[in-house]
Amino acid sequence: MMQRHPVNDTRFIDGMMSIRATRSIGLVALLLVVTPVLGDDAASLSSWNDTASKRAIVEFVARVTTEGGAEFVPPEERIAVFDNDGTLWCEQPMYFQLLFALDRVHALADQQPEWQDQQPFAAVLANDREKLAALGHADLGAIMAATHAGMTTDEFDAIVREWFQTARHPIYDRPYTELVYQPMLELLDYLRAHGFQTYIVSGGGVDFIRSFADEVYGIPPEQVIGSSGLTHFELRDGVPVLIKTAEIGSIDDGPGKPANIELHIGRRPLMAFGNSDGDLQMLQWTTAGEGPRFGLIVHHTDAEREFAYDRESHIGKLDAALDEAATRGWTVVDMQADWGTVFSEESN
Amino acid sequence: MMQRHPVNDTRFIDGMMSIRATRSIGLVALLLVVTPVLGDDAASLSSWNDTASKRAIVEFVARVTTEGGAEFVPPEERIAVFDNDGTLWCEQPMYFQLLFALDRVHALADQQPEWQDQQPFAAVLANDREKLAALGHADLGAIMAATHAGMTTDEFDAIVREWFQTARHPIYDRPYTELVYQPMLELLDYLRAHGFQTYIVSGGGVDFIRSFADEVYGIPPEQVIGSSGLTHFELRDGVPVLIKTAEIGSIDDGPGKPANIELHIGRRPLMAFGNSDGDLQMLQWTTAGEGPRFGLIVHHTDAEREFAYDRESHIGKLDAALDEAATRGWTVVDMQADWGTVFSEESN
């Protein structure tokens, strides 16, 4: 049974504090690979090298979109689902939504003087790296509750949008919305050009993601599925508002992903894209459907241009899903070999 | 705070057993009103009489879809939300989903011999009207759990589809899917022709509604929002399945409607259509948005062609929302005066 979790169950921020140090900021290693493309149809996937991964995508899309073909799938059934953290954008050194939460603790400190002496907030305010690295689930849950609840949905949306306008990634020193993967942006466009609906199915908060998904990914709010808290409807001076509460509604991770796909979409996807064991069940569910199905895992193999991590990583652990990719025939993207570019405007 | 409810909280089937006897099957009273329409644009709304309700709809749609107009709304923001029971189809003498559940108790009785001596199942199997009318929430919850949980989502879908193929309404003696309101079918088409996305936001079960909504209403699964139980993901001999559990995930009624609209759509609708106090908060939320908004209530005033009920009804009670319609400027459809036809193919 899909279980309910109190707010201090922080599987979705599990391990956020465990910063891996394997990365070198090797932007000098930019590979400008001019690839011989697979035909006009695939020309828009220009950041993908001409390797097996790109070919697998293009060949699958051709199979299901060729009218009169044996495996033709009508447009309304062309559903593609994408994990977000680590699949569409970077998830290191910790999930960006937790970095947002930590920034919010600083921003709210004046209104909460008691935080100076109260953990985990005192550690955040003191930038105490040792204590921060040792924070447990309950601590992280308290930080999430203090920064993601107690305001209206409109107020939260405005806070997140302003943060994205001003905040910068601690390592790349770029706006977070620039740390999306250029090959995946091209893939989203490519699939939509072939009649697919592209959904996000993320362990991150649905409203956090919606604040930038339309502009950055071209994915409208109704095609974003994520973790969510319950909201409370009330009239304030006759004006209806929805208040974000600290009670968790859904953890959209692991087995929660197929459950939420069924709840929100009500169709089994044709294609699924992930990067970690949190996407395993989504990939299983998608590719077990009748007829042609496609599963893909983004394997972070590029310590020079991004990060290299998999089986032992605390964030974005990829272990069981990597084994299963082989037995179930999923495509595994080797970021270093398959992507000519990682981030857009990489020379910035 | 939106609360969690155990399965025996059956607000969504509240009062289903209270059959009103006010209806006379007056199909003879068919009014073939040939209306002077409001222009070519409204010609497709041919089952609507040329009254203020139709004019309000057509004028609103013109305001928000006229390019260059001061109140023009781009297509992606043209969201229209519809309650289902009593708004798109009939909800008398009880919600059709409860009639399905009662039929399922009969169908499952051979596999559950203990039900012969176990309430509330014994009362259902004996067609004991007195006992059925006295069933409480816990009894109805037990019936819902026994008929809507413990199978995979695919199995449930097949059961519901087969039921719709064979079951007939106890009073009209017609398939349930014929008891949709012809004027509302035309309205759905009319809005979609003007670039609207049409969503169902129903207290009924999301998977029950999806089994017919695409074919009958032209509404695809991803645009159906409803009450839902939690599902449990598991592998059966390596094949992933989602098992329907008896644990309630969301009650999509009253304040649950705006909460689910925010969760699933993430945009405030432009238009909302309901018929009962269960739709009050959805109408408040929708029409409190900035710019032009439209709220409409279907008032069941036609005892000859359908049913007449409002403030005192146990099913589809319309009381607070009717008062509020006046103060908030919502359109109230008088079914008797405003609709030239109620059901499609009414002569059947």
XYZ file of C-alpha atoms in Angstrom:
696
model
C 0.000 0.000 0.000
C 1.211 3.484 -0.788
C 1.749 4.948 2.623
C 1.092 8.350 4.050
C 4.043 10.079 5.571
C 4.279 12.832 8.118
C 6.127 15.892 6.968
C 9.297 14.738 8.641
C 9.457 11.789 6.287
C 11.889 13.354 3.901
C 12.665 10.640 1.438
C 12.452 13.290 -1.254
C 15.254 15.244 0.354
C 17.080 12.184 1.554
C 20.749 12.781 1.508
C 20.572 16.294 0.197
C 23.248 17.336 2.628
C 25.773 14.800 1.466
C 27.802 16.829 -0.949
C 29.999 14.773 -3.213
C 33.376 16.229 -3.922
C 34.189 14.251 -7.032
C 33.428 17.047 -9.411
C 35.946 19.320 -10.992
C 34.549 22.354 -12.695
C 36.005 21.457 -16.018
C 34.147 23.712 -18.362
C 37.342 23.845 -20.408
C 36.578 20.338 -21.561
C 33.674 21.484 -23.657
C 33.274 19.057 -26.498
C 31.994 20.650 -29.637
C 31.187 17.489 -31.456
C 29.674 18.086 -34.865
C 27.599 14.992 -35.312
C 26.439 13.450 -38.554
C 22.712 13.420 -37.815
C 20.280 10.648 -38.535
C 18.290 12.641 -41.039
C 16.329 15.862 -41.151
C 13.964 14.497 -38.556
C 16.669 14.296 -35.913
C 18.460 17.518 -36.822
C 16.851 19.285 -33.894
C 18.649 16.926 -31.489
C 21.891 18.712 -32.255
C 23.370 18.413 -28.763
C 23.163 14.635 -28.939
C 26.150 12.833 -30.394
C 25.409 10.244 -33.051
C 25.574 7.298 -30.699
C 23.271 4.415 -29.879
C 21.220 6.460 -27.395
C 20.177 9.065 -29.931
C 19.505 6.384 -32.516
C 17.303 4.465 -30.094
C 15.183 7.571 -29.434
C 14.805 8.527 -33.078
C 14.035 4.993 -34.185
C 11.411 4.512 -31.470
C 9.674 7.789 -32.317
C 9.628 6.820 -35.988
C 8.067 3.441 -35.149
C 5.155 4.898 -33.203
C 4.490 7.979 -35.351
C 4.636 6.546 -38.870
C 1.086 6.593 -40.164
C 0.064 3.248 -41.527
C 2.905 1.557 -39.671
C 2.247 -1.597 -37.671
C 3.122 0.133 -34.413
C 1.482 3.508 -35.030
C 0.160 5.120 -31.844
C -2.419 7.921 -32.100
C -1.277 11.305 -30.739
C -3.578 11.259 -27.704
C -1.755 8.163 -26.419
C 1.718 9.578 -26.964
C 2.555 10.335 -23.347
C 6.178 10.863 -22.330
C 7.054 11.243 -18.632
C 10.227 12.847 -17.330
C 11.771 12.866 -13.904
C 13.145 16.348 -13.143
C 16.099 16.352 -10.692
C 19.068 14.750 -12.421
C 17.076 14.063 -15.589
C 16.050 17.492 -16.888
C 18.341 19.595 -14.711
C 21.263 19.197 -12.328
C 20.645 17.800 -8.821
C 24.077 18.457 -7.307
C 25.464 19.354 -4.814
C 21.941 18.956 -3.436
C 18.395 19.198 -4.767
C 17.795 22.802 -5.762
C 14.569 22.871 -3.793
C 16.513 22.278 -0.576
C 18.883 25.096 -1.492
C 15.762 27.222 -1.886
C 14.584 26.119 1.561
C 17.930 26.990 3.155
C 17.851 30.421 1.511
C 14.330 30.900 2.862
C 15.489 30.143 6.415
C 17.959 33.022 6.088
C 15.301 35.274 4.576
C 12.811 34.527 7.346
C 15.274 34.742 10.247
C 14.362 38.309 11.182
C 10.758 37.246 11.706
C 11.807 34.189 13.720
C 14.349 35.398 16.304
C 13.994 32.148 18.242
C 15.695 30.314 15.356
C 19.074 31.700 16.474
C 19.024 29.196 19.327
C 16.871 26.506 17.821
C 18.110 23.593 15.710
C 18.137 22.886 12.860
C 17.610 26.570 12.071
C 20.598 27.800 14.077
C 22.913 25.561 12.058
C 21.468 26.898 8.809
C 21.813 30.518 9.933
C 25.387 29.945 11.085
C 26.252 28.118 7.852
C 27.621 25.430 10.126
C 28.666 22.874 7.530
C 29.425 20.141 10.022
C 26.047 20.371 11.694
C 24.273 20.777 8.357
C 25.871 17.619 7.014
C 24.610 15.720 10.063
C 20.982 16.851 9.823
C 18.499 14.006 10.016
C 15.111 13.515 8.441
C 13.228 15.271 11.224
C 15.480 18.319 10.916
C 15.057 18.507 7.161
C 11.316 18.043 7.555
C 11.221 20.955 9.980
C 13.095 23.134 7.479
C 10.728 22.150 4.684
C 7.641 22.789 6.820
C 8.917 26.188 7.957
C 9.590 27.304 4.393
C 6.870 25.590 2.344
C 3.732 25.893 4.495
C 1.654 28.550 6.183
C 1.162 30.801 3.174
C -1.309 30.858 0.307
C -0.509 29.085 -2.950
C -0.254 32.468 -4.674
C 2.147 33.778 -2.033
C 4.370 30.709 -2.341
C 4.408 31.013 -6.110
C 5.564 34.636 -5.874
C 8.306 33.718 -3.375
C 9.671 30.940 -5.590
C 9.583 33.058 -8.741
C 11.487 35.842 -7.032
C 14.070 33.369 -5.750
C 14.662 32.025 -9.248
C 15.222 35.582 -10.450
C 18.011 36.259 -7.976
C 19.525 33.032 -6.593
C 22.650 31.503 -8.083
C 24.016 27.976 -7.936
C 26.765 27.647 -5.282
C 29.253 25.975 -7.623
C 28.336 27.106 -11.139
C 27.455 30.649 -10.032
C 24.635 30.724 -12.583
C 20.867 31.024 -12.197
C 19.398 27.620 -11.422
C 17.166 27.716 -14.474
C 20.286 27.757 -16.674
C 21.351 24.404 -15.240
C 18.924 22.436 -17.370
C 20.341 19.902 -19.786
C 20.399 21.218 -23.333
C 20.007 17.718 -24.886
C 16.879 17.162 -22.799
C 15.404 20.521 -23.834
C 15.910 19.454 -27.439
C 14.361 16.078 -26.686
C 11.260 17.698 -25.142
C 10.829 19.856 -28.246
C 11.477 16.901 -30.530
C 8.841 14.745 -28.856
C 6.248 17.533 -28.838
C 6.955 18.139 -32.532
C 6.013 14.480 -32.996
C 2.702 14.826 -31.199
C 3.758 13.753 -27.713
C 2.497 15.262 -24.492
C 5.515 15.765 -22.234
C 4.868 15.420 -18.490
C 7.157 15.979 -15.544
C 6.796 13.325 -12.817
C 9.123 14.491 -10.055
C 9.835 13.850 -6.409
C 10.144 17.627 -6.079
C 7.265 19.851 -5.075
C 4.675 20.294 -7.810
C 4.251 24.023 -7.201
C 7.993 24.642 -6.974
C 8.490 23.059 -10.399
C 5.508 24.776 -11.986
C 7.014 28.170 -11.208
C 9.579 27.683 -13.997
C 8.545 24.611 -16.024
C 6.453 26.440 -18.594
C 9.070 29.053 -19.368
C 12.124 26.782 -19.160
C 10.820 23.426 -20.414
C 7.703 24.453 -22.323
C 5.699 22.227 -19.965
C 2.430 23.806 -18.777
C 1.278 23.510 -15.153
C -1.293 20.814 -15.875
C 1.485 18.553 -17.145
C 3.574 18.817 -13.993
C 3.129 16.037 -11.405
C 5.138 16.162 -8.210
C 5.173 15.691 -4.480
C 2.607 17.865 -2.757
C 1.321 19.040 0.570
C -2.344 19.267 1.385
C -3.941 22.676 0.961
C -6.686 24.165 3.060
C -9.446 26.216 1.401
C -10.835 29.183 3.276
C -12.489 32.540 2.729
C -10.524 35.572 3.909
C -12.827 38.573 4.009
C -14.941 36.739 1.448
C -11.989 36.034 -0.842
C -11.191 32.340 -1.327
C -7.596 31.264 -0.740
C -5.743 27.952 -0.583
C -3.336 27.698 2.354
C -0.351 25.383 2.042
C -0.167 23.105 5.093
C 2.741 21.023 6.376
C 0.765 17.813 5.920
C 2.083 15.745 3.045
C -0.420 14.758 0.388
C 1.754 12.668 -1.867
C 5.406 11.643 -2.121
C 5.930 11.355 -5.850
C 8.949 9.091 -5.730
C 9.569 5.394 -6.286
C 6.250 3.478 -6.288
C 4.478 6.825 -5.838
C 5.331 7.730 -9.433
C 3.224 5.115 -11.237
C 0.442 5.713 -8.690
C 0.459 9.434 -9.473
C 0.721 8.841 -13.214
C -2.443 6.776 -12.965
C -4.148 9.372 -10.767
C -3.222 12.414 -12.861
C -2.953 11.102 -16.411
C -4.994 7.897 -16.362
C -3.041 6.461 -19.279
C 0.129 4.416 -19.273
C 2.977 6.441 -20.796
C 4.672 5.386 -24.003
C 8.083 6.704 -22.944
C 9.689 7.279 -19.543
C 12.913 9.119 -18.695
C 14.688 9.019 -15.338
C 18.106 8.902 -13.742
C 17.872 7.175 -10.372
C 16.344 4.324 -8.423
C 13.505 6.698 -7.576
C 12.451 6.319 -11.196
C 12.621 2.518 -11.247
C 8.925 1.849 -10.771
C 7.947 4.554 -13.279
C 10.153 2.885 -15.870
C 8.828 -0.575 -14.978
C 5.219 0.596 -15.203
C 5.755 2.414 -18.486
C 7.689 -0.258 -20.320
C 5.443 -3.132 -19.186
C 2.578 -1.704 -21.227
C 1.394 -3.475 -24.356
C 2.932 -2.543 -27.683
C 6.015 -0.415 -28.160
C 7.359 1.298 -25.038
C 10.590 3.100 -24.316
C 12.594 3.557 -21.128
C 15.706 5.697 -20.745
C 18.084 6.401 -17.875
C 20.438 9.378 -17.788
C 23.683 8.059 -16.317
C 25.838 10.804 -14.800
C 29.269 9.852 -16.091
C 30.796 13.244 -16.781
C 32.871 14.526 -13.875
C 34.418 17.164 -16.103
C 31.339 18.890 -17.435
C 28.901 17.935 -14.666
C 29.155 15.197 -12.024
C 29.886 11.470 -12.021
C 27.817 9.374 -9.636
C 25.645 6.274 -9.538
C 25.549 3.241 -7.209
C 27.117 4.801 -4.128
C 25.671 8.270 -4.385
C 23.499 9.619 -1.622
C 21.743 11.953 -4.062
C 20.313 10.411 -7.208
C 21.479 6.901 -6.363
C 21.380 4.710 -9.468
C 21.823 1.052 -8.622
C 18.835 -1.283 -9.006
C 17.541 0.693 -11.987
C 20.916 0.418 -13.717
C 20.857 -3.368 -13.344
C 17.287 -3.538 -14.521
C 18.026 -1.381 -17.564
C 20.066 -4.234 -18.964
C 17.435 -6.902 -18.417
C 14.497 -4.759 -19.550
C 16.188 -3.203 -22.560
C 16.159 0.397 -21.404
C 18.470 2.887 -23.053
C 21.223 4.174 -20.756
C 22.586 7.590 -21.697
C 26.291 7.966 -21.017
C 26.414 11.714 -20.501
C 30.081 11.938 -21.328
C 29.848 10.011 -24.579
C 26.303 10.756 -25.720
C 25.944 14.466 -25.080
C 27.858 17.009 -27.115
C 26.667 19.743 -24.803
C 25.452 19.479 -21.224
C 24.118 22.908 -20.280
C 22.798 25.537 -22.616
C 25.066 28.529 -23.260
C 27.867 26.570 -21.661
C 30.451 29.245 -22.326
C 28.726 31.612 -19.892
C -7.125 21.906 6.579
C -8.253 19.405 4.025
C -8.732 16.296 6.071
C -8.065 12.676 5.367
C -11.027 10.413 5.678
C -11.261 6.710 6.277
C -13.137 4.804 3.648
C -16.273 4.850 5.739
C -16.448 8.601 5.410
C -18.890 8.599 2.575
C -19.701 12.215 2.050
C -19.465 11.548 -1.641
C -22.280 9.060 -1.425
C -24.105 10.937 1.275
C -27.771 10.414 0.965
C -27.603 8.224 -2.085
C -30.234 5.972 -0.627
C -32.802 8.709 -0.176
C -34.868 8.308 -3.266
C -37.088 11.253 -4.044
C -40.424 10.404 -5.510
C -41.259 13.767 -6.994
C -40.499 12.801 -10.527
C -43.056 11.806 -13.079
C -41.687 10.251 -16.199
C -43.065 12.913 -18.447
C -41.288 12.160 -21.660
C -44.485 13.186 -23.438
C -43.710 16.738 -22.446
C -40.866 16.972 -24.895
C -40.516 20.577 -25.907
C -39.277 20.985 -29.408
C -38.501 24.644 -29.161
C -37.007 26.041 -32.316
C -35.008 28.927 -30.962
C -33.829 31.998 -32.802
C -30.128 31.632 -32.097
C -27.705 34.345 -31.204
C -25.749 34.079 -34.410
C -23.799 31.431 -36.280
C -21.409 31.132 -33.425
C -24.090 29.848 -31.074
C -25.882 27.651 -33.596
C -24.257 24.561 -32.141
C -26.028 25.204 -28.822
C -29.301 24.119 -30.411
C -30.743 22.451 -27.317
C -30.524 25.706 -25.394
C -33.517 28.009 -25.584
C -32.810 31.643 -26.391
C -32.931 32.788 -22.782
C -30.618 34.757 -20.536
C -28.548 31.685 -19.603
C -27.539 30.910 -23.167
C -26.879 34.559 -23.852
C -24.644 34.845 -20.787
C -22.534 31.888 -21.969
C -22.180 33.104 -25.539
C -21.416 36.653 -24.529
C -18.775 35.567 -22.028
C -17.056 33.304 -24.539
C -17.034 36.130 -27.073
C -15.457 38.494 -24.530
C -12.523 36.210 -23.728
C -11.889 34.814 -27.224
C -12.069 37.939 -29.383
C -8.525 38.629 -30.506
C -7.501 42.173 -29.811
C -10.320 42.541 -27.318
C -9.624 44.083 -23.931
C -10.507 40.850 -22.146
C -8.881 38.388 -24.521
C -7.530 35.283 -22.763
C -4.953 33.092 -24.532
C -6.093 29.518 -25.245
C -3.784 27.882 -22.705
C -5.572 29.741 -19.918
C -9.074 28.862 -21.117
C -9.855 26.237 -18.518
C -13.482 25.227 -17.923
C -14.313 22.867 -15.039
C -17.490 20.809 -14.822
C -18.999 18.901 -11.965
C -20.379 15.582 -13.243
C -23.306 14.215 -11.170
C -26.299 16.496 -11.715
C -24.315 18.829 -13.983
C -23.316 16.677 -16.970
C -25.593 13.725 -16.305
C -28.482 12.737 -14.062
C -27.822 11.971 -10.379
C -31.257 10.592 -9.449
C -32.617 8.459 -7.851
C -29.075 8.049 -6.523
C -25.533 8.578 -7.788
C -24.970 6.108 -10.612
C -21.727 4.964 -9.038
C -23.638 3.675 -6.009
C -26.023 1.830 -8.321
C -22.925 0.264 -9.857
C -21.697 -0.698 -6.376
C -25.024 -2.328 -5.489
C -24.972 -4.293 -8.750
C -21.445 -5.408 -7.943
C -22.557 -6.747 -4.543
C -25.031 -8.976 -6.374
C -22.399 -10.006 -8.911
C -19.873 -10.914 -6.215
C -22.307 -12.708 -3.884
C -21.375 -16.191 -5.083
C -17.756 -15.571 -4.126
C -18.777 -14.141 -0.733
C -21.288 -16.591 0.777
C -20.899 -14.954 4.205
C -22.621 -11.838 2.820
C -25.996 -13.623 3.040
C -25.911 -13.097 6.806
C -23.745 -10.022 7.005
C -25.011 -6.440 6.879
C -25.069 -4.294 4.895
C -24.557 -6.905 2.170
C -27.539 -9.047 3.217
C -29.858 -6.072 2.802
C -28.480 -5.387 -0.676
C -28.808 -9.021 -1.736
C -32.376 -9.207 -0.400
C -33.269 -5.907 -2.089
C -34.589 -4.911 1.338
C -35.624 -1.338 0.573
C -36.354 -0.419 4.165
C -32.974 -1.539 5.388
C -31.233 -0.033 2.376
C -32.827 3.330 3.011
C -31.531 3.238 6.593
C -27.911 2.456 5.719
C -25.413 4.731 7.416
C -22.046 6.009 6.308
C -20.149 2.997 7.650
C -22.437 0.626 5.737
C -22.046 2.545 2.506
C -18.307 2.716 3.058
C -18.202 -1.058 3.463
C -20.106 -1.485 0.195
C -17.763 0.881 -1.622
C -14.665 -0.827 -0.225
C -15.947 -4.288 -1.145
C -16.670 -3.248 -4.715
C -13.968 -0.669 -5.509
C -10.816 -2.104 -3.902
C -8.735 -5.251 -3.944
C -8.279 -5.467 -7.703
C -5.838 -3.914 -10.152
C -6.667 -0.653 -11.883
C -6.934 -2.519 -15.192
C -9.327 -5.075 -13.690
C -11.536 -2.351 -12.236
C -11.619 -0.519 -15.551
C -12.761 -3.670 -17.340
C -15.497 -4.297 -14.738
C -16.875 -0.769 -15.033
C -16.818 -0.795 -18.826
C -18.706 -4.060 -18.923
C -21.281 -2.709 -16.466
C -21.908 0.347 -18.638
C -22.473 -1.965 -21.607
C -25.246 -3.879 -19.891
C -26.749 -1.985 -16.932
C -29.883 0.120 -17.308
C -31.227 2.979 -15.223
C -33.963 1.780 -12.800
C -36.450 4.477 -13.819
C -35.590 5.477 -17.386
C -34.712 1.909 -18.407
C -31.912 3.252 -20.587
C -28.136 2.800 -20.485
C -26.659 5.206 -17.977
C -24.450 6.809 -20.591
C -27.580 7.987 -22.415
C -28.626 9.998 -19.361
C -26.223 12.812 -20.090
C -27.641 16.265 -20.685
C -27.739 17.134 -24.365
C -27.344 20.900 -23.738
C -24.204 20.237 -21.716
C -22.750 17.999 -24.442
C -23.282 20.877 -26.852
C -21.706 23.284 -24.380
C -18.605 21.088 -24.011
C -18.209 20.996 -27.790
C -18.865 24.714 -28.048
C -16.208 25.596 -25.505
C -13.628 23.261 -27.045
C -14.368 24.794 -30.450
C -13.416 28.104 -28.826
C -10.099 26.830 -27.553
C -11.121 25.789 -24.036
C -9.828 22.770 -22.194
C -12.827 21.094 -20.553
C -12.158 19.319 -17.254
C -14.429 17.217 -15.081
C -14.030 17.932 -11.344
C -16.334 15.426 -9.670
C -17.022 13.920 -6.266
C -17.347 10.598 -8.093
C -14.442 8.225 -8.499
C -11.886 9.358 -11.037
C -11.458 5.906 -12.582
C -15.204 5.250 -12.717
C -15.714 8.473 -14.705
C -12.755 7.918 -17.001
C -14.270 4.656 -18.194
C -16.856 6.592 -20.228
C -15.839 10.280 -20.243
C -13.768 10.186 -23.414
C -16.405 8.421 -25.475
C -19.438 10.188 -24.031
C -18.156 13.685 -23.229
C -15.052 13.880 -25.407
C -13.021 14.443 -22.234
C -9.735 12.486 -22.150
C -8.537 10.725 -18.974
C -5.968 13.391 -18.107
C -8.767 15.958 -17.889
C -10.845 13.996 -15.387
C -10.353 14.896 -11.713
C -12.344 13.018 -9.081
C -12.337 11.350 -5.715
C -9.763 8.600 -5.498
C -8.446 5.799 -3.382
C -4.763 5.157 -2.874
C -3.183 2.563 -5.124
C -0.412 0.157 -4.229
C 2.321 -0.620 -6.739
C 3.708 -4.128 -6.835
C 5.356 -6.645 -9.148
C 3.392 -9.809 -9.809
C 5.704 -12.367 -11.397
C 7.793 -9.438 -12.551
C 4.823 -7.591 -14.042
C 4.026 -4.231 -12.415
C 0.440 -3.658 -11.297
C -1.403 -0.989 -9.332
C -3.787 -2.405 -6.725
C -6.771 -0.311 -5.687
C -6.906 -0.087 -1.891
C -9.789 0.915 0.377
C -7.818 3.859 1.741
C -9.148 7.166 0.501
C -6.682 9.449 -1.195
C -8.884 12.446 -1.894
C -12.533 13.430 -1.510
C -13.091 15.724 -4.457
C -16.096 17.547 -3.078
C -16.718 20.940 -1.491
C -13.378 22.532 -0.465
C -11.635 19.498 -1.950
C -12.512 20.729 -5.447
C -10.410 23.902 -5.530
C -7.610 22.006 -3.749
C -7.644 19.335 -6.462
C -7.935 21.903 -9.241
C -4.749 23.492 -7.922
C -3.051 20.107 -7.537
C -3.989 18.735 -10.953
C -4.291 21.783 -13.194
C -2.259 24.425 -11.386
C -4.214 27.241 -13.022
C -7.377 28.941 -11.861
C -10.241 28.082 -14.234
C -11.963 30.719 -16.327
C -15.371 29.033 -16.129
C -16.953 26.664 -13.599
C -20.176 24.670 -13.872
C -21.926 22.906 -11.009
C -25.320 22.111 -9.590
C -25.048 21.698 -5.824
C -23.493 23.003 -2.639
C -20.683 20.534 -3.261
C -19.646 22.864 -6.079
C -19.796 26.061 -4.016
C -16.083 26.362 -3.293
C -15.141 25.496 -6.882
C -17.367 28.318 -8.096
C -16.015 30.712 -5.461
C -12.418 29.865 -6.322
C -12.984 30.170 -10.059
C -14.922 33.399 -10.093
C -12.664 35.159 -7.576
C -9.832 35.114 -10.105
C -8.650 38.317 -11.744
C -10.222 39.379 -15.004
C -13.324 37.868 -16.570
C -14.644 34.710 -14.892
C -17.875 32.791 -15.272
C -19.863 30.654 -12.844
C -22.968 28.647 -13.681
C -25.321 26.476 -11.661
C -27.682 23.935 -13.211
C -30.905 24.224 -11.234
C -33.048 21.094 -11.453
C -36.491 22.580 -11.991
C -38.030 20.130 -14.428
C -40.087 17.450 -12.685
C -41.670 16.488 -15.987
C -38.611 15.787 -18.081
C -36.149 15.042 -15.270
C -36.371 15.884 -11.545
C -37.068 18.984 -9.474
C -34.975 19.427 -6.342
C -32.818 21.962 -4.567
C -32.691 23.214 -0.958
C -34.239 20.197 0.767
C -32.796 17.443 -1.359
C -30.587 14.808 0.190
C -28.869 14.235 -3.164
C -27.486 17.251 -4.964
C -28.622 19.698 -2.299
C -28.541 23.242 -3.692
C -28.970 25.824 -0.961
C -25.979 27.997 -0.006
C -24.701 27.989 -3.593
C -28.092 29.167 -4.860
C -28.030 32.114 -2.470
C -24.472 32.913 -3.392
C -25.230 32.785 -7.113
C -27.281 35.952 -6.697
C -24.641 37.869 -4.778
C -21.694 36.710 -6.924
C -23.427 37.078 -10.289
C -23.388 33.425 -11.303
C -25.733 32.255 -14.038
C -28.473 29.912 -12.810
C -29.858 27.581 -15.458
C -33.570 26.896 -15.079
C -33.673 23.479 -16.720
C -37.368 23.731 -17.503
C -37.157 27.145 -19.162
C -33.628 27.152 -20.554
C -33.253 23.706 -22.043
C -35.210 22.716 -25.143
C -34.007 19.163 -24.741
C -32.759 17.405 -21.606
C -31.421 14.026 -22.727
C -30.106 13.124 -26.123
C -32.368 10.977 -28.324
C -35.160 11.687 -25.893
C -37.709 9.741 -27.904
C -35.967 6.439 -27.176
